[in-house]
Tab-separated table of C-alpha atoms and ligand atoms in Angstrom:
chain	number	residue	atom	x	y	z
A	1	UNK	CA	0.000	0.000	0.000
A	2	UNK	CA	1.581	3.201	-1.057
A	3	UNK	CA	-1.126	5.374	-0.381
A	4	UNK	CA	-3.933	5.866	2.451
A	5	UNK	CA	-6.855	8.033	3.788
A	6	UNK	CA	-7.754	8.780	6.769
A	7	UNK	CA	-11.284	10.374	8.083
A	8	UNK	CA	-13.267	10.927	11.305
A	9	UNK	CA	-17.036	10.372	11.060
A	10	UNK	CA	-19.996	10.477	13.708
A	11	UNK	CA	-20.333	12.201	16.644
A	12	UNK	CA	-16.416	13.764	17.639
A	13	UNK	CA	-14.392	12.143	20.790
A	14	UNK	CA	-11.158	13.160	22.715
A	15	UNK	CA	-8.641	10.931	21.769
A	16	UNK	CA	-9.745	11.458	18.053
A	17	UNK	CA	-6.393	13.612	17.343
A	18	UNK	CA	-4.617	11.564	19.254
A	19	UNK	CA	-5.152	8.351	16.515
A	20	UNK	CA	-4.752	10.728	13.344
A	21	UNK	CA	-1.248	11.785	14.620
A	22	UNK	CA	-0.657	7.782	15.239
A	23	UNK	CA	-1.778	7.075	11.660
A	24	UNK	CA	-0.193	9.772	10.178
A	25	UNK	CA	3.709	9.252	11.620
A	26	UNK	CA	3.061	4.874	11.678
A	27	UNK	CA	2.204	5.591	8.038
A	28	UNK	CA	5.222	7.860	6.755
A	29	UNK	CA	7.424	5.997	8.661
A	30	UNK	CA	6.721	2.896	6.903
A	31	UNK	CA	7.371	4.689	3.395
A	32	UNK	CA	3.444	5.083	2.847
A	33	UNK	CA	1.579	8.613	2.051
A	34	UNK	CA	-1.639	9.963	3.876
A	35	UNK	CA	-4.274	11.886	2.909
A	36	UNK	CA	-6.447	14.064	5.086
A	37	UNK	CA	-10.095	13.781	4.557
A	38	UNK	CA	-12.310	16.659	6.150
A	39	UNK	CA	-15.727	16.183	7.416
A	40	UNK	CA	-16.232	12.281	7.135
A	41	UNK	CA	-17.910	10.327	4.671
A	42	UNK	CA	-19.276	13.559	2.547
A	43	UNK	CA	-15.577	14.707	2.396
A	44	UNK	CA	-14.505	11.614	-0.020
A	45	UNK	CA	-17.808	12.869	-1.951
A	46	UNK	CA	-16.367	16.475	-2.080
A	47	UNK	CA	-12.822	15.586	-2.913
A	48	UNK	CA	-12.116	17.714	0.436
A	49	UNK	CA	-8.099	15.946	0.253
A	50	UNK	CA	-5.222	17.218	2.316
A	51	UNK	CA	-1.470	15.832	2.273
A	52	UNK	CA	-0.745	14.970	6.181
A	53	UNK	CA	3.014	15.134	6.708
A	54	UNK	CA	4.663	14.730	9.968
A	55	UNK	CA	4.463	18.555	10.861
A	56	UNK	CA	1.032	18.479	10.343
A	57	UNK	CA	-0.239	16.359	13.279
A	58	UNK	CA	2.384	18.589	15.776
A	59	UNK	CA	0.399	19.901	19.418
A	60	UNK	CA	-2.595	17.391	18.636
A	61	UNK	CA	-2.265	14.786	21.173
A	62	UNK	CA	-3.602	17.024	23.892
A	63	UNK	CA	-6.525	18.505	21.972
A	64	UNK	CA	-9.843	17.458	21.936
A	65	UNK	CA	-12.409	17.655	19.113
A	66	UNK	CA	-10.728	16.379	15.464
A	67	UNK	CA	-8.471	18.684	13.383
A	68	UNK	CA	-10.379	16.884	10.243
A	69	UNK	CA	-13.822	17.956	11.385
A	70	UNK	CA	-16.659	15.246	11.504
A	71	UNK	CA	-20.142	14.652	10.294
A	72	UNK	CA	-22.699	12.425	9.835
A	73	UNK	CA	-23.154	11.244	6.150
A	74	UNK	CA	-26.755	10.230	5.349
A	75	UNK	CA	-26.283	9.381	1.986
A	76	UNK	CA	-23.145	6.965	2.502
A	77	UNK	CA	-25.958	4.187	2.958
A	78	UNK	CA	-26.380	4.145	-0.615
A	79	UNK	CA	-24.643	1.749	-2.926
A	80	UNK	CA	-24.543	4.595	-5.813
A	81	UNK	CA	-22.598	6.916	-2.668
A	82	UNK	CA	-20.315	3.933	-2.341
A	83	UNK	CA	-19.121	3.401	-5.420
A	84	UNK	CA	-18.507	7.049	-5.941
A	85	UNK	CA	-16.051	7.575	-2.859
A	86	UNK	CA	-13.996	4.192	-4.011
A	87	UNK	CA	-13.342	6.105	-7.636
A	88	UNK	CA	-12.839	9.241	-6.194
A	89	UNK	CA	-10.252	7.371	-3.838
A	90	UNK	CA	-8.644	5.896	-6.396
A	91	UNK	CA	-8.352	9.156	-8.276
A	92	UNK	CA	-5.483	10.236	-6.316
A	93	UNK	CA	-4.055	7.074	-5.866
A	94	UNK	CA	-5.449	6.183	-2.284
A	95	UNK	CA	-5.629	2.069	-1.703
A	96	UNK	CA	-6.990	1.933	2.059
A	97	UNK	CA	-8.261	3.782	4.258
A	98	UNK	CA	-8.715	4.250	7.840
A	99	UNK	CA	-11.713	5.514	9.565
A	100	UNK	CA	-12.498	6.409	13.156
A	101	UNK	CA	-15.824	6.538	14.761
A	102	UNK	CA	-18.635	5.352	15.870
A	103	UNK	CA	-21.495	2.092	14.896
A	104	UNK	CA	-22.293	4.054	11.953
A	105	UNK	CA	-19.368	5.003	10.926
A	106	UNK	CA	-18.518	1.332	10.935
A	107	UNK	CA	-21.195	0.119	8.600
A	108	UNK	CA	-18.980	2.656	6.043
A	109	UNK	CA	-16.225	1.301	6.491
A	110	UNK	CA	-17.591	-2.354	5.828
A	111	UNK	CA	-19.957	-1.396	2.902
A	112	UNK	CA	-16.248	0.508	1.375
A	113	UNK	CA	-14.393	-2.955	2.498
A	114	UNK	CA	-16.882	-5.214	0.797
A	115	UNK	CA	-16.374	-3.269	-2.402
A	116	UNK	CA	-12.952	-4.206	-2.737
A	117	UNK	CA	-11.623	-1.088	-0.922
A	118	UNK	CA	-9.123	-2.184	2.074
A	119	UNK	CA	-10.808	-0.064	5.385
A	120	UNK	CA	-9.820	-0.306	8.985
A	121	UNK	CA	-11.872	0.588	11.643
A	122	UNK	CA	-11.088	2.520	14.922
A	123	UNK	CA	-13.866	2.904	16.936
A	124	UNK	CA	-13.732	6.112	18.520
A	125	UNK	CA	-17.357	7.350	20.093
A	126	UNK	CA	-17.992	7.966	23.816
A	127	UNK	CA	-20.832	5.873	23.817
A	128	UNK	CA	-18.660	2.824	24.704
A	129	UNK	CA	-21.721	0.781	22.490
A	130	UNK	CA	-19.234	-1.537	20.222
A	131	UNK	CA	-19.322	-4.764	21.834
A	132	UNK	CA	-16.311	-6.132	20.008
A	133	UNK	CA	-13.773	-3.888	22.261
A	134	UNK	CA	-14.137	-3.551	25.790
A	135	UNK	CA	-13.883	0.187	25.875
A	136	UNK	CA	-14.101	3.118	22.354
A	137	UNK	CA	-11.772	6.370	22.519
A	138	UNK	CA	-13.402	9.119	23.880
A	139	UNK	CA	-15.615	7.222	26.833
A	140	UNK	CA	-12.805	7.408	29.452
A	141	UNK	CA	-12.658	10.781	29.102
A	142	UNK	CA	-16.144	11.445	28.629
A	143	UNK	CA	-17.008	9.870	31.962
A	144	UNK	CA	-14.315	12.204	33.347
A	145	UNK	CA	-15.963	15.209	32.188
A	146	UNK	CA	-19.286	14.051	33.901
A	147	UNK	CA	-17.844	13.037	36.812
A	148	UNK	CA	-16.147	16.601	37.350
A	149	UNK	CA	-19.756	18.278	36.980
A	150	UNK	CA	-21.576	15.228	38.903
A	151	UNK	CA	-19.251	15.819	42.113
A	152	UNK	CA	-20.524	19.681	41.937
A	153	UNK	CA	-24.241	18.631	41.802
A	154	UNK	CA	-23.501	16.753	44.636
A	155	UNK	CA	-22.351	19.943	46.309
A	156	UNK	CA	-25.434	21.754	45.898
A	157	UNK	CA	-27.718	18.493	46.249
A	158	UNK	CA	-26.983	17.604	49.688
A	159	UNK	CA	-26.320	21.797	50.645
A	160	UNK	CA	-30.218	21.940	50.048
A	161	UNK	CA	-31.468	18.341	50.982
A	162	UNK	CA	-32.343	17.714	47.380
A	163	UNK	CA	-32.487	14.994	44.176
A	164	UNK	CA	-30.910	15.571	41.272
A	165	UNK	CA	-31.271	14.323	38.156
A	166	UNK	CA	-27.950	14.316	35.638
A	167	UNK	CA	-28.836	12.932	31.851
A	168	UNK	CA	-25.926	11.739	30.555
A	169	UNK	CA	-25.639	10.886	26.848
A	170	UNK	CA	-26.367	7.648	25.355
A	171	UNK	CA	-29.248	6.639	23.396
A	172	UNK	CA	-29.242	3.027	23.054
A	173	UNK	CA	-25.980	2.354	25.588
A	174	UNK	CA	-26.120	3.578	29.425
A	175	UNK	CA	-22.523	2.972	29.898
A	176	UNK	CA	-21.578	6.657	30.540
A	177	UNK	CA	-24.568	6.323	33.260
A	178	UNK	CA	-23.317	2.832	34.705
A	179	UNK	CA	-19.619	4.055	34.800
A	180	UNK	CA	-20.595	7.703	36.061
A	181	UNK	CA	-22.982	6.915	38.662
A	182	UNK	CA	-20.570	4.556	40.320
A	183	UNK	CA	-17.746	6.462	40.064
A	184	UNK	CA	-19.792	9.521	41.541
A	185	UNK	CA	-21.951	7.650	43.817
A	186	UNK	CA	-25.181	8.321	42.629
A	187	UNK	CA	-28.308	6.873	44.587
A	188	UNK	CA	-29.498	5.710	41.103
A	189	UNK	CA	-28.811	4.716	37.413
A	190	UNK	CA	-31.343	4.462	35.106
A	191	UNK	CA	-30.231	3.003	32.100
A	192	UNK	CA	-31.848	1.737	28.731
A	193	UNK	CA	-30.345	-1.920	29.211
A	194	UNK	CA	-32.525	-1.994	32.499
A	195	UNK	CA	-36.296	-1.400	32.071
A	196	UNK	CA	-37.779	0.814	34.617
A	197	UNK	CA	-41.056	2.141	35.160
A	198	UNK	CA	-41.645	5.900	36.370
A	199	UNK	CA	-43.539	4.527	39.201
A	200	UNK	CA	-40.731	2.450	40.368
A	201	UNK	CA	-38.171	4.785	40.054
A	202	UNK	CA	-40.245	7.051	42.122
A	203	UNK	CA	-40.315	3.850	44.979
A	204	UNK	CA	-37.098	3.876	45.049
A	205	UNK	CA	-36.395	7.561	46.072
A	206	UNK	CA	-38.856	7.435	48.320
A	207	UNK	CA	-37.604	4.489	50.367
A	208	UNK	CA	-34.153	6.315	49.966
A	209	UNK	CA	-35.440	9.228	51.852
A	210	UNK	CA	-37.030	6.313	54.101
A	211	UNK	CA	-33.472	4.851	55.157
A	212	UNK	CA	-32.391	8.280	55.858
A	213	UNK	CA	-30.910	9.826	52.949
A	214	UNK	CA	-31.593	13.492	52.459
A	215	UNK	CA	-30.382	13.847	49.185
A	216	UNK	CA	-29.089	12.274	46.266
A	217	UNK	CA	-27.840	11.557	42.703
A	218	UNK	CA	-30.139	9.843	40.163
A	219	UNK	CA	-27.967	9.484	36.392
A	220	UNK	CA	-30.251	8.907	33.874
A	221	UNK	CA	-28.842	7.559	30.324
A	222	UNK	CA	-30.811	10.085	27.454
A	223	UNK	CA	-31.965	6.738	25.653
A	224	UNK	CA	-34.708	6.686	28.376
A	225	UNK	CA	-36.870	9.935	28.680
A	226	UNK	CA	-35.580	13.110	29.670
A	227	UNK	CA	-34.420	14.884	32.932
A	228	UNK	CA	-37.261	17.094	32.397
A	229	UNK	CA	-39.963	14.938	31.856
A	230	UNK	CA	-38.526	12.546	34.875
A	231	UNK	CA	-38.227	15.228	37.048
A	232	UNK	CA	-41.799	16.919	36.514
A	233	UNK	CA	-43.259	13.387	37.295
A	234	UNK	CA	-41.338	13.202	40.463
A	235	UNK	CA	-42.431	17.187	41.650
A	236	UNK	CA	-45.858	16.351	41.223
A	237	UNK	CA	-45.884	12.770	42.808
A	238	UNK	CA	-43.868	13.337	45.911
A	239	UNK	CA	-42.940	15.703	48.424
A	240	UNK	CA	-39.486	15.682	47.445
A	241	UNK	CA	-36.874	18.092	46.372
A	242	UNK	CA	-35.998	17.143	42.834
A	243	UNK	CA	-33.842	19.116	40.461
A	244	UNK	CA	-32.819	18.359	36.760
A	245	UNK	CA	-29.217	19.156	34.717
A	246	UNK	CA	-28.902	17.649	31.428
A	247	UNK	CA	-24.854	17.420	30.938
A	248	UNK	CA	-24.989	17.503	26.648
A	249	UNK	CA	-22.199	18.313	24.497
A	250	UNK	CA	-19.886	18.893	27.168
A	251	UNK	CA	-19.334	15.355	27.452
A	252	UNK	CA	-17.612	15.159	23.911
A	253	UNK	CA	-15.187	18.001	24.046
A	254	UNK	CA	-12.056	18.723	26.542
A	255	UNK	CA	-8.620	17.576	27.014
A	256	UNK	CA	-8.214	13.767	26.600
A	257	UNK	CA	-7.126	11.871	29.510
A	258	UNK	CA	-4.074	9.689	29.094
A	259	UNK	CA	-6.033	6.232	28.766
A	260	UNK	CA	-7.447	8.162	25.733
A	261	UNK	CA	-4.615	9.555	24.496
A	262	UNK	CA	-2.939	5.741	24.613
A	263	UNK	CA	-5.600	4.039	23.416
A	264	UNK	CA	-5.823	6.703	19.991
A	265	UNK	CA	-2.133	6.189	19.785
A	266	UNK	CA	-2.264	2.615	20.177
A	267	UNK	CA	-5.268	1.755	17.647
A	268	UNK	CA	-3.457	4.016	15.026
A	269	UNK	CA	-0.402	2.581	15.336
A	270	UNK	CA	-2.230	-1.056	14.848
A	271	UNK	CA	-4.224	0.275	12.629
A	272	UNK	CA	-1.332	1.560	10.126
A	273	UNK	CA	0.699	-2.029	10.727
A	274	UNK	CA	-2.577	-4.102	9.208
A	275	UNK	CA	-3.023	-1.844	6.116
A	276	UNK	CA	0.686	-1.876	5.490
A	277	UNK	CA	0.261	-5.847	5.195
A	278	UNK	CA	-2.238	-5.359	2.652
A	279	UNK	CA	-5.087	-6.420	5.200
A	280	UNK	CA	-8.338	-4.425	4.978
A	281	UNK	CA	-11.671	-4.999	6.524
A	282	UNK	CA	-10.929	-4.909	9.729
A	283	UNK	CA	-11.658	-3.157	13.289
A	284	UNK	CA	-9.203	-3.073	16.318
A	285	UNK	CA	-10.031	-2.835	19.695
A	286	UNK	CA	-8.831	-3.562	23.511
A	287	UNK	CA	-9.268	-6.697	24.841
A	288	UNK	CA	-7.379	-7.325	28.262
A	289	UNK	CA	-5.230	-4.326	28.135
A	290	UNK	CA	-3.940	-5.526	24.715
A	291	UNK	CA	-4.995	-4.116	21.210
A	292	UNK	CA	-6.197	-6.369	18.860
A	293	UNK	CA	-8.950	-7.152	15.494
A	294	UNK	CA	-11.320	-8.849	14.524
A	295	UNK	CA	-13.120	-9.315	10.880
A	296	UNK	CA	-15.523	-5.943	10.482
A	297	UNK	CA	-18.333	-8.385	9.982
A	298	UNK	CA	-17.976	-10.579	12.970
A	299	UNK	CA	-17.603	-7.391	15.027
A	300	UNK	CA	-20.205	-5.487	13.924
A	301	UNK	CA	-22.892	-9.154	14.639
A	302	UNK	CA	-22.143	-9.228	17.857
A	303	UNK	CA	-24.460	-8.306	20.394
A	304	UNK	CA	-24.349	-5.442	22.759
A	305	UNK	CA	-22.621	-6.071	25.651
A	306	UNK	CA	-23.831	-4.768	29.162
A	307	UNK	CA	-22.518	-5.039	32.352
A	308	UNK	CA	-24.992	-6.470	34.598
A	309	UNK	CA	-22.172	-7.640	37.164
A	310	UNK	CA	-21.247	-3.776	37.394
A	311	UNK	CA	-25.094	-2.470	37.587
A	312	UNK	CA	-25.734	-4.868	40.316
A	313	UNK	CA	-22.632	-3.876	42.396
A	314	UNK	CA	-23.792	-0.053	41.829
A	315	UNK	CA	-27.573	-1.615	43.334
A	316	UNK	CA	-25.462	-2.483	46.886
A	317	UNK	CA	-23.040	0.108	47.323
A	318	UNK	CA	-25.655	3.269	46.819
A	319	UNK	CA	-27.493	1.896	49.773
B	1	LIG	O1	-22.837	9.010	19.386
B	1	LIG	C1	-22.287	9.974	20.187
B	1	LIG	C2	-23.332	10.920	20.735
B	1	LIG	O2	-22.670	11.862	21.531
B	1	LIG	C3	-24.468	10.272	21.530
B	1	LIG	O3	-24.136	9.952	22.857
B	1	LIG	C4	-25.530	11.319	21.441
B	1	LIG	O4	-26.801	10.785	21.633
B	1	LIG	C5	-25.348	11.857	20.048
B	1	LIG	O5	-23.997	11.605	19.694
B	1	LIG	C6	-25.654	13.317	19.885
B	1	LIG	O6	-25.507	13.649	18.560
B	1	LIG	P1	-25.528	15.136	17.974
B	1	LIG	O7	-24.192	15.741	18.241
B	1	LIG	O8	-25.771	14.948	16.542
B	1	LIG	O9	-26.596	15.857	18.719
């Protein structure tokens, strides 16, 4: 391979910059070229192509965000989209590519790889929702950023006897919420993995407030309703002090934390070393503090994981 791409795509997570400098350098230093593509998917449809050289990824590691941009590429689903990106590719002389992001993302990079087109995956979203890998780049430091604000709700909370609810992002994956509300000791985690009723959830505080507690955390995964709409059942159906904050796009900006930062450098570096063998079609991940990949297919067919031994740990210690 003489010549590869390299895009972001999907929502944007810290540690992002972080892999594109790792691609970048592993690449020229194995004799290979890289081209910059801006804005995802739609930028191979634009012919938005820079040259990366080794200068050109300087003073990223720390920064958060992607120097490429991002976005989410509707189209891309369509064969016709597809087949245009491959020629435009090839135009220039690109013969794989590497693309970082999220599920979606993904289903790019294996439509591109089933065309013939060599594409590796990193998965880099802070949802933490691709079961192949036991954590995505961004999450660490995602959970990080919530925990920061989470530990000055707290503050105020139990200053005025009150509940708060915190929505955290994730649609179809509570793991910021599982990971968050343990690590910030919430009284409660509602999740999209674990079915709840309104009327339960309101049980629960209340016996809280039984067994003494004044005040509390409740972290509540987006996927399930909002803060609002959780919080104005709660006002009207008990005699409780309840409170809302949704935490939104905070959570996928900021500084990287150093598990970040190692894990973008880490997947780009692996990443670079499997398209310099000629192998395409593949995603890497962590498993057991080592980085390794699997087949895009098999990856992307296996269920979502959950972590019902950590949810029912969080049950006992919030007592
Ligand atoms: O997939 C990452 C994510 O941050 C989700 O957690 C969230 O639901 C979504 O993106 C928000 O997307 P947007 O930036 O388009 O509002």
């Amino acid at each position: 391979m003489k010549k590869i791409g390299i895009l972001t795509s999907g929502g944007d997570a810290p540690g992002m910059n972080a892999a594109i400098r790792a691609v970048v350098r592993t690449a020229i230093c194995s004799g290979m070229e890289v081209v910059g593509i801006e804005r995802g998917y739609q930028g191979i449809l634009d012919k938005s192509f820079r040259p990366m050289g080794m200068r050109s990824v300087s003073d990223i590691v720390q920064r958060g965000g992607t120097i490429l941009r991002t976005a989410r590429c509707a189209d891309f689903v369509l064969d016709e989209c597809q087949y245009r990106a491959i020629e435009n590719m090839r135009e220039i002389g690109m013969d794989g590519l590497v693309v970082i992001g999220g599920d979606g993302s993904f289903r790019g990079a294996q439509a591109l790889s089933n065309k013939g087109f060599p594409t590796i995956g990193i998965p880099g979203t802070i949802d933490n929702d691709l079961a192949y890998t036991e954590f995505t780049l961004g999450f660490h430091t995602a959970c990080n950023t919530c925990l920061e604000a989470i530990d000055k709700i707290r503050d105020t909370s139990s200053s005025h006897d009150r509940f708060t609810i915190i929505e955290v992002m994730g649609r179809h994956s509570g793991d910021i919420a599982l990971y968050t509300g343990i690590a910030g000791g919430a009284e409660m985690i509602i999740i999209p993995e674990v079915k709840q009723t309104f009327s339960e959830i309101k049980k629960s505080l209340i016996e809280a407030s039984q067994k003494g507690k004044t005040s509390g955390l409740v972290v509540l995964a987006e996927g399930v309703c909002t803060a609002d709409e959780l919080m104005k059942f709660l006002q009207r159906e008990t005699d409780l002090s309840i409170r809302a904050t949704v935490l939104g796009h905070q959570q996928r900006g900021g500084t990287p934390s150093m598990r970040d930062r190692m894990l973008g450098t880490q997947f780009g570096y692996h990443a670079v070393s499997l398209l310099k063998k000629d192998v395409g079609n593949r995603v890497v991940g962590i498993s057991k503090e080592k980085i390794v990949d699997y087949d895009i297919d098999e990856a992307l067919a296996i269920p979502r994981k959950f972590r019902k031994d950590l949810y029912k740990m969080a049950n006992v210690v919030s007592q």
